[in-house]
Amino acid sequence: MCDKLFAAPGNPGIAQHAELTALAVEDHAAVLAFCEAQRIGLVVIGPEAPLVDGLADSLRGVGVPVFGPSRAAAQLEGSKAFTKELCARHGIPTAGFRRVTSAAEGLAALDAFGIPVVVKADGLAAGKGVTVAMTRAEAEEAVREIFSGRFGEAGAEAVIEEFLEGEEASFFAITDGHSVVPFGSAQDHKRVGDGDTGPNTGGMGAYSPAPVLTPLLEGEAMERIVVPTVQAMAQEGTPYSGVLYAGLMLTPTGVQLIEYNCRFGDPECQVLMLRYQGDLAELMLATAEGRLGTLPAPRFADQTALTVVMAAEGYPGTPKKGGAIGGVDEAEATGAKVFHAGTALADGRLVASGGRVLNVTAMAGSVGAAQQAAYDAVKKIDFPDGFCRADIGWREVKREAMRQ
Ligand code: AMP
Ligand code: GLY
């Protein structure tokens, strides 16, 4: 049980449950001082940047329990080359790759791959460092762009990868470095437009579970990818603790790892949380304290949760800020849950303050029914400067319809 929650920086949504604090997470000394003053019993580090920056190490150094990996373990998300080489050393299935450190080396390495080919900046690039190139010219352009400095330090190195064919699914596991337990699956929608068109985004909607990740394939992902990764990290002296988000490609020849994230995804987290049936604080504290193995396996509602992201016009480019938002209570009165992302209060009124603004989330007995419920709630939201995709869940809704 958690009896007092702080959020830094938080937003008007979480402010209904937590006290907001304007802590700068880059300032580790300030975070430690806050934890001491407030006698904090558990810190949950949500996003990747403070994890890669070693905030978990600083907190553990003074004995504060943390949910989230160390700087060294967060390399699983922070460096694509690190992860590819770990996979290669331990026989974990993933696309063939070359690691390159200059444009010339990158251009030459393209000869070793067919088309399409995938070009990735090594470091954190806020989801913008990956190009799936459909022509050689596009691949060359992507290599040049990475080494042009556009991605800053994230582009000091690049990884060139074989293109994997298949459908993508996201799989989550919680680990304390020894025990590993599955924590559900999801599928997200990365493109901004209906029918998966237009530029990539952080995610315009998601649903959980992902029926394409059958129990058999989930077992394969645990056995061949997630468990060997956790064991390899422990063996190499950088045990991984926290949530491990595996981006998977379900190829005709088996499950392959595309990438790891060292956090819950956004908006995957929202659908997982709606279905999760346990005490999250207890699960995270047990993970932080290395006693995950003493808890029963996490349980989830046997239903589908689906979330529709409402974004501010202009996203994923420059989003329009300050747009008024109404109707959240009316949307929740339908039974849906409206999670806040980029929201703020201006003169006591709810307004948009970022690209992705709200996650309108509903749960029902099928993907189709959850989709209907989520969009019924979306209709109640009054956000004239916002937009959303109209087809979240389409793949699975189509498959459900074909089964009938
Ligand atoms: P990442 O940031 O590594 O997840 O890549 C972003 C997206 O690019 C993934 O979600 C996939 O859609 C695509 N992608 C990345 N690597 C590959 C690959 N080797 N083959 C096919 N698609 C890929
Ligand atoms: N929605 C994908 C992510 O959070 O990385």
Coordinates of C-alpha atoms and ligand atoms in Angstrom, one line a residue:
M1 CA 0.0 0.0 0.0
C2 CA 1.2 3.5 -0.8
D3 CA -0.2 6.1 1.5
K4 CA 1.6 9.2 0.1
L5 CA 2.6 9.8 -3.5
F6 CA 4.7 12.6 -5.0
A7 CA 5.2 13.2 -8.7
A8 CA 7.9 15.2 -10.4
P9 CA 6.9 17.2 -12.3
G10 CA 3.5 15.6 -12.8
N11 CA 0.5 17.1 -14.4
P12 CA -3.2 17.9 -13.5
G13 CA -4.1 14.3 -14.0
I14 CA -1.7 12.7 -11.5
A15 CA -2.3 15.7 -9.2
Q16 CA -5.6 14.1 -8.3
H17 CA -3.6 11.3 -6.6
A18 CA -0.1 12.8 -5.9
E19 CA 1.4 15.9 -4.5
L20 CA 3.4 17.6 -7.4
T21 CA 6.9 18.7 -6.8
A22 CA 9.1 20.7 -9.3
L23 CA 12.2 18.7 -8.7
A24 CA 14.8 18.8 -11.5
V25 CA 15.6 15.1 -12.0
E26 CA 19.0 16.0 -13.6
D27 CA 20.0 17.4 -10.1
H28 CA 20.7 14.2 -8.3
A29 CA 21.7 16.0 -5.1
A30 CA 18.3 17.8 -5.0
V31 CA 16.5 14.5 -5.6
L32 CA 18.5 12.8 -2.7
A33 CA 17.8 15.7 -0.4
F34 CA 14.1 15.6 -1.2
C35 CA 14.0 11.8 -0.5
E36 CA 15.7 12.3 2.8
A37 CA 13.4 15.2 3.9
Q38 CA 10.3 13.3 2.9
R39 CA 11.5 9.9 4.1
I40 CA 10.7 8.4 0.7
G41 CA 10.3 4.6 0.8
L42 CA 10.4 3.9 -3.0
V43 CA 11.3 5.9 -6.1
V44 CA 9.9 4.9 -9.4
I45 CA 11.8 6.3 -12.3
G46 CA 9.5 6.5 -15.3
P47 CA 11.3 7.8 -18.4
E48 CA 14.5 6.6 -20.0
A49 CA 16.7 9.8 -19.8
P50 CA 17.1 9.8 -16.0
L51 CA 17.8 6.1 -16.0
V52 CA 20.5 6.4 -18.6
D53 CA 21.8 9.3 -16.6
G54 CA 22.3 7.1 -13.5
L55 CA 19.6 8.5 -11.2
A56 CA 18.9 5.0 -9.9
D57 CA 22.6 4.5 -9.0
S58 CA 22.6 7.8 -7.0
L59 CA 19.5 6.8 -5.1
R60 CA 20.7 3.2 -4.4
G61 CA 24.0 4.7 -3.2
V62 CA 22.2 6.3 -0.2
G63 CA 20.0 3.3 0.4
V64 CA 16.7 4.5 -1.2
P65 CA 14.8 1.6 -2.9
V66 CA 14.4 2.3 -6.6
F67 CA 12.2 0.7 -9.3
G68 CA 14.3 1.1 -12.4
P69 CA 17.7 -0.1 -13.8
S70 CA 21.2 1.3 -13.1
R71 CA 23.0 3.4 -15.6
A72 CA 24.9 0.4 -16.8
A73 CA 21.8 -1.8 -17.2
A74 CA 19.8 1.0 -18.9
Q75 CA 22.2 0.7 -21.8
L76 CA 19.7 -1.9 -23.0
E77 CA 17.7 1.1 -24.2
G78 CA 20.4 3.7 -24.2
S79 CA 22.7 2.1 -26.7
K80 CA 21.4 0.0 -29.6
A81 CA 25.0 -1.3 -30.3
F82 CA 25.3 -2.5 -26.7
T83 CA 22.1 -4.5 -27.0
K84 CA 23.0 -6.0 -30.4
E85 CA 26.4 -7.1 -29.1
L86 CA 24.9 -8.6 -25.9
C87 CA 22.5 -10.5 -28.1
A88 CA 25.3 -11.7 -30.3
R89 CA 27.4 -12.9 -27.3
H90 CA 24.5 -14.8 -25.8
G91 CA 22.7 -16.2 -28.9
I92 CA 19.6 -14.1 -28.4
P93 CA 17.6 -13.9 -31.7
T94 CA 17.7 -10.5 -33.3
A95 CA 18.3 -9.0 -36.8
G96 CA 21.9 -9.3 -38.2
F97 CA 23.8 -6.0 -37.8
R98 CA 26.9 -4.0 -38.2
R99 CA 28.1 -1.3 -35.8
V100 CA 29.6 1.7 -37.5
T101 CA 31.3 4.9 -36.3
S102 CA 31.5 7.1 -39.4
A103 CA 29.5 7.9 -42.5
A104 CA 32.1 6.3 -44.7
E105 CA 32.0 3.1 -42.7
G106 CA 28.2 3.2 -42.7
L107 CA 27.9 3.7 -46.4
A108 CA 30.3 0.8 -47.1
A109 CA 28.5 -1.5 -44.6
L110 CA 25.2 -1.0 -46.6
D111 CA 26.7 -3.3 -49.2
A112 CA 26.4 -6.2 -46.8
F113 CA 22.6 -5.8 -46.6
G114 CA 19.7 -6.1 -49.0
I115 CA 16.8 -3.6 -49.3
P116 CA 14.8 -2.7 -47.2
V117 CA 17.5 -2.1 -44.6
V118 CA 17.3 -0.5 -41.2
V119 CA 19.6 2.4 -40.1
K120 CA 19.6 3.4 -36.4
A121 CA 21.4 6.1 -34.4
D122 CA 23.0 4.4 -31.5
G123 CA 21.8 6.4 -28.6
L124 CA 18.5 7.9 -27.3
A125 CA 17.0 10.0 -30.1
A126 CA 13.4 10.4 -28.7
G127 CA 12.1 7.7 -31.1
K128 CA 13.4 9.6 -34.1
G129 CA 16.7 7.8 -34.8
V130 CA 15.4 4.9 -36.8
T131 CA 14.9 4.7 -40.6
V132 CA 13.5 1.7 -42.3
A133 CA 14.9 2.5 -45.8
M134 CA 13.0 1.2 -48.8
T135 CA 15.7 2.3 -51.3
R136 CA 19.5 2.4 -51.2
A137 CA 19.4 6.2 -51.6
E138 CA 17.1 6.5 -48.5
A139 CA 19.5 4.3 -46.5
E140 CA 22.5 6.4 -47.6
E141 CA 20.7 9.6 -46.6
A142 CA 19.9 8.1 -43.2
V143 CA 23.5 7.2 -42.6
R144 CA 24.6 10.7 -43.6
E145 CA 22.0 12.3 -41.4
I146 CA 23.1 10.4 -38.3
F147 CA 26.7 11.4 -38.7
S148 CA 25.7 15.0 -39.6
G149 CA 25.3 15.7 -35.9
R150 CA 21.5 16.0 -36.0
F151 CA 21.1 13.6 -33.1
G152 CA 23.9 15.0 -31.0
E153 CA 25.7 12.4 -29.0
A154 CA 23.1 9.8 -29.9
G155 CA 24.5 9.9 -33.4
A156 CA 28.2 9.3 -32.6
E157 CA 27.6 5.7 -33.7
A158 CA 25.1 3.9 -35.8
V159 CA 23.8 0.4 -36.2
I160 CA 22.8 -1.0 -39.6
E161 CA 20.4 -3.9 -39.5
E162 CA 18.8 -6.5 -41.6
F163 CA 15.1 -5.9 -42.2
L164 CA 12.8 -8.3 -40.3
E165 CA 9.5 -9.3 -41.9
G166 CA 6.5 -9.8 -39.7
E167 CA 4.1 -8.3 -37.2
E168 CA 5.3 -6.4 -34.2
A169 CA 4.2 -6.9 -30.6
S170 CA 5.4 -5.5 -27.3
F171 CA 6.1 -7.8 -24.4
F172 CA 6.7 -6.7 -20.8
A173 CA 8.5 -8.5 -18.0
I174 CA 9.4 -7.4 -14.4
T175 CA 12.7 -8.5 -13.0
D176 CA 14.7 -7.9 -9.9
G177 CA 17.8 -9.2 -11.6
H178 CA 17.2 -12.8 -10.7
S179 CA 13.4 -13.6 -10.9
V180 CA 11.6 -12.7 -14.1
V181 CA 7.8 -12.6 -14.4
P182 CA 5.8 -11.8 -17.5
F183 CA 3.8 -8.5 -17.3
G184 CA 1.5 -8.6 -20.3
S185 CA 1.6 -7.7 -23.9
A186 CA 0.4 -4.9 -26.1
Q187 CA 0.4 -3.5 -29.7
D188 CA 0.8 0.2 -30.4
H189 CA 0.2 2.4 -33.4
K190 CA 3.3 4.4 -34.2
R191 CA 2.2 6.3 -37.3
V192 CA 0.2 9.5 -36.9
G193 CA -2.4 8.8 -39.5
D194 CA -5.3 6.3 -40.0
G195 CA -4.3 3.1 -41.7
D196 CA -0.7 3.5 -40.3
T197 CA 0.2 6.4 -42.6
G198 CA 2.3 9.5 -42.1
P199 CA 5.2 10.2 -39.8
N200 CA 6.3 8.2 -36.8
T201 CA 5.2 9.3 -33.3
G202 CA 5.7 8.1 -29.8
G203 CA 2.5 6.1 -30.2
M204 CA -1.1 7.2 -31.1
G205 CA -2.9 4.3 -29.3
A206 CA -2.5 0.8 -28.0
Y207 CA -4.3 -2.2 -26.8
S208 CA -3.5 -5.1 -24.4
P209 CA -3.2 -8.0 -24.6
A210 CA -1.9 -8.5 -28.1
P211 CA -3.6 -11.7 -29.3
V212 CA -0.9 -12.2 -32.0
L213 CA 1.5 -12.9 -29.2
T214 CA -0.1 -16.3 -28.4
P215 CA 0.8 -18.2 -25.2
L216 CA 3.2 -20.3 -27.3
L217 CA 5.0 -17.3 -28.7
E218 CA 5.1 -15.5 -25.3
G219 CA 6.7 -18.6 -23.9
E220 CA 9.3 -18.5 -26.7
A221 CA 10.0 -14.8 -26.1
M222 CA 10.5 -15.5 -22.4
E223 CA 12.7 -18.5 -22.9
R224 CA 14.8 -17.4 -25.8
I225 CA 15.0 -13.6 -25.4
V226 CA 13.9 -12.1 -22.0
V227 CA 15.3 -14.7 -19.5
P228 CA 18.6 -15.0 -21.4
T229 CA 19.0 -11.2 -21.4
V230 CA 18.4 -11.0 -17.6
Q231 CA 20.8 -13.8 -17.0
A232 CA 23.4 -12.3 -19.3
M233 CA 23.2 -8.9 -17.6
A234 CA 23.7 -10.5 -14.2
Q235 CA 26.6 -12.6 -15.5
E236 CA 28.3 -9.6 -16.9
G237 CA 28.1 -7.7 -13.6
T238 CA 25.3 -5.3 -14.6
P239 CA 22.1 -6.9 -13.2
Y240 CA 18.9 -5.4 -14.6
S241 CA 16.1 -4.4 -12.2
G242 CA 12.8 -2.9 -13.2
V243 CA 10.5 -3.4 -16.2
L244 CA 12.0 -4.7 -19.4
Y245 CA 9.9 -3.8 -22.5
A246 CA 10.8 -6.1 -25.4
G247 CA 9.8 -4.9 -28.9
L248 CA 9.4 -8.1 -30.8
M249 CA 9.0 -9.1 -34.4
L250 CA 7.0 -12.2 -35.0
T251 CA 8.7 -13.6 -38.1
P252 CA 7.9 -16.7 -40.0
T253 CA 11.0 -18.3 -38.5
G254 CA 10.4 -17.3 -34.9
V255 CA 10.3 -14.4 -32.4
Q256 CA 13.1 -11.9 -32.8
L257 CA 14.1 -9.0 -30.6
I258 CA 13.8 -5.5 -32.3
E259 CA 14.7 -3.4 -29.3
Y260 CA 14.5 -3.1 -25.6
N261 CA 13.1 -0.2 -23.6
C262 CA 14.0 0.1 -19.9
R263 CA 10.5 1.5 -18.9
F264 CA 6.8 1.0 -19.5
G265 CA 5.9 2.3 -22.9
D266 CA 3.7 5.3 -23.5
P267 CA 0.8 4.6 -24.2
E268 CA 1.4 0.9 -23.5
C269 CA 1.6 1.6 -19.8
Q270 CA -1.9 2.9 -19.7
V271 CA -3.5 -0.2 -21.1
L272 CA -1.4 -2.5 -18.9
M273 CA -2.4 -0.5 -15.8
L274 CA -6.1 -0.8 -16.6
R275 CA -5.8 -4.6 -16.7
Y276 CA -3.3 -5.1 -13.8
Q277 CA -5.1 -6.5 -10.8
G278 CA -2.5 -6.4 -8.0
D279 CA -0.9 -3.8 -5.7
L280 CA 1.6 -2.0 -8.0
A281 CA 3.5 -0.4 -5.2
E282 CA 4.0 -3.7 -3.5
L283 CA 5.2 -5.3 -6.8
M284 CA 7.6 -2.4 -7.5
L285 CA 9.0 -2.3 -3.9
A286 CA 9.6 -6.1 -4.0
T287 CA 11.4 -5.7 -7.3
A288 CA 13.5 -2.8 -5.9
E289 CA 14.4 -4.9 -2.8
G290 CA 15.3 -8.1 -4.8
R291 CA 12.4 -10.2 -3.4
L292 CA 10.2 -10.4 -6.5
G293 CA 10.4 -14.2 -6.3
T294 CA 8.4 -14.2 -3.0
L295 CA 5.3 -12.6 -4.7
P296 CA 2.6 -14.4 -6.6
A297 CA 2.8 -13.9 -10.4
P298 CA 1.1 -10.6 -11.5
R299 CA -2.5 -11.1 -12.5
F300 CA -4.4 -9.2 -15.2
A301 CA -8.1 -8.8 -16.1
D302 CA -9.1 -11.3 -18.8
Q303 CA -10.3 -8.4 -21.0
T304 CA -8.9 -6.0 -23.6
A305 CA -7.9 -2.5 -22.7
L306 CA -7.6 0.0 -25.5
T307 CA -6.4 3.6 -25.4
V308 CA -6.8 6.4 -27.9
V309 CA -4.2 9.2 -27.8
M310 CA -5.6 12.7 -28.3
A311 CA -2.7 14.9 -29.5
A312 CA -2.4 18.6 -30.1
E313 CA -2.6 19.8 -33.7
G314 CA 0.9 19.9 -35.3
Y315 CA 2.1 16.7 -33.5
P316 CA 4.6 15.0 -34.2
G317 CA 6.0 18.3 -35.5
T318 CA 5.5 21.4 -33.3
P319 CA 2.3 20.9 -31.3
K320 CA 0.0 23.8 -30.7
K321 CA 0.1 24.7 -27.0
G322 CA -2.6 26.1 -24.8
G323 CA -5.6 24.6 -26.5
A324 CA -8.6 24.4 -24.1
I325 CA -9.8 20.9 -23.0
G326 CA -13.2 20.1 -21.7
G327 CA -15.4 17.1 -21.2
V328 CA -13.0 14.8 -19.2
D329 CA -15.5 14.2 -16.5
E330 CA -18.2 13.4 -19.1
A331 CA -15.8 11.0 -20.8
E332 CA -15.0 9.2 -17.5
A333 CA -18.8 9.0 -16.7
T334 CA -19.0 6.5 -19.6
G335 CA -16.8 4.2 -17.6
A336 CA -13.6 5.1 -19.5
K337 CA -10.4 6.3 -17.8
V338 CA -8.8 9.5 -19.1
F339 CA -5.0 9.6 -18.4
H340 CA -3.3 12.9 -18.8
A341 CA 0.0 13.4 -20.7
G342 CA 0.8 16.9 -21.9
T343 CA -1.8 18.9 -19.9
A344 CA -1.5 21.9 -17.7
L345 CA -3.8 24.3 -15.8
A346 CA -4.0 27.9 -17.1
D347 CA -6.2 30.2 -14.9
G348 CA -7.8 27.1 -13.5
R349 CA -8.7 25.6 -16.9
L350 CA -7.3 22.5 -18.4
V351 CA -5.2 23.1 -21.5
A352 CA -2.8 21.3 -23.8
S353 CA 0.9 21.7 -23.0
G354 CA 2.6 19.0 -25.1
G355 CA 2.3 16.8 -28.2
R356 CA 0.4 13.9 -26.8
V357 CA -2.2 15.3 -24.4
L358 CA -4.8 12.7 -23.2
N359 CA -5.1 8.9 -23.3
V360 CA -8.8 7.9 -23.4
T361 CA -8.8 4.3 -22.2
A362 CA -11.5 1.7 -21.9
M363 CA -11.8 -2.0 -21.2
A364 CA -14.2 -4.6 -22.5
G365 CA -14.6 -8.2 -23.5
S366 CA -13.1 -7.9 -27.0
V367 CA -10.9 -5.5 -29.0
G368 CA -13.9 -4.3 -30.9
A369 CA -16.0 -3.6 -27.8
A370 CA -13.0 -1.8 -26.1
Q371 CA -12.5 0.2 -29.3
Q372 CA -16.2 1.2 -29.3
A373 CA -16.1 2.2 -25.6
A374 CA -12.9 4.2 -26.0
Y375 CA -14.3 6.2 -29.0
D376 CA -17.6 6.7 -27.2
A377 CA -15.6 8.4 -24.5
V378 CA -13.5 10.3 -27.0
K379 CA -16.7 11.9 -28.4
K380 CA -17.3 13.5 -25.0
I381 CA -14.0 15.3 -25.0
D382 CA -14.1 18.9 -26.2
F383 CA -10.6 19.6 -27.5
P384 CA -10.9 21.8 -30.7
D385 CA -7.1 22.1 -31.1
G386 CA -6.6 18.3 -30.8
F387 CA -7.0 15.2 -33.0
C388 CA -6.8 11.5 -32.7
R389 CA -6.6 8.4 -35.0
A390 CA -10.0 6.9 -35.7
D391 CA -8.8 3.3 -36.1
I392 CA -6.9 2.3 -33.0
G393 CA -7.1 -1.5 -32.8
W394 CA -7.9 -2.0 -36.5
R395 CA -5.7 -5.0 -37.2
E396 CA -7.2 -7.0 -34.4
V397 CA -10.8 -5.7 -34.9
K398 CA -10.5 -7.0 -38.5
R399 CA -9.2 -10.4 -37.3
E400 CA -12.0 -10.6 -34.7
A401 CA -14.6 -9.9 -37.5
M402 CA -13.1 -12.6 -39.7
R403 CA -13.4 -15.2 -36.9
Q404 CA -17.1 -14.6 -36.6
Ligands
AMP1 P1 13.3 0.8 -32.6 O1 13.4 2.2 -32.1 O2 14.5 0.0 -32.6 O3 12.1 0.1 -32.0 O4 12.7 1.0 -34.1 C1 11.6 1.7 -34.4 C2 10.7 0.9 -35.4 O5 11.5 0.6 -36.6 C3 10.3 -0.5 -34.9 O6 9.2 -0.4 -34.0 C4 10.1 -1.2 -36.2 O7 8.8 -0.9 -36.7 C5 11.1 -0.7 -37.1 N1 12.3 -1.6 -37.0 C6 13.4 -1.4 -36.2 N2 14.3 -2.4 -36.5 C7 13.8 -3.2 -37.5 C8 14.2 -4.3 -38.2 N3 15.4 -4.9 -38.0 N4 13.4 -4.8 -39.2 C9 12.2 -4.3 -39.4 N5 11.7 -3.2 -38.8 C10 12.5 -2.6 -37.8
GLY2 N1 5.2 3.7 -27.4 C1 6.5 3.3 -27.5 C2 7.4 3.7 -26.4 O1 7.0 4.2 -25.4 O2 8.6 3.5 -26.6

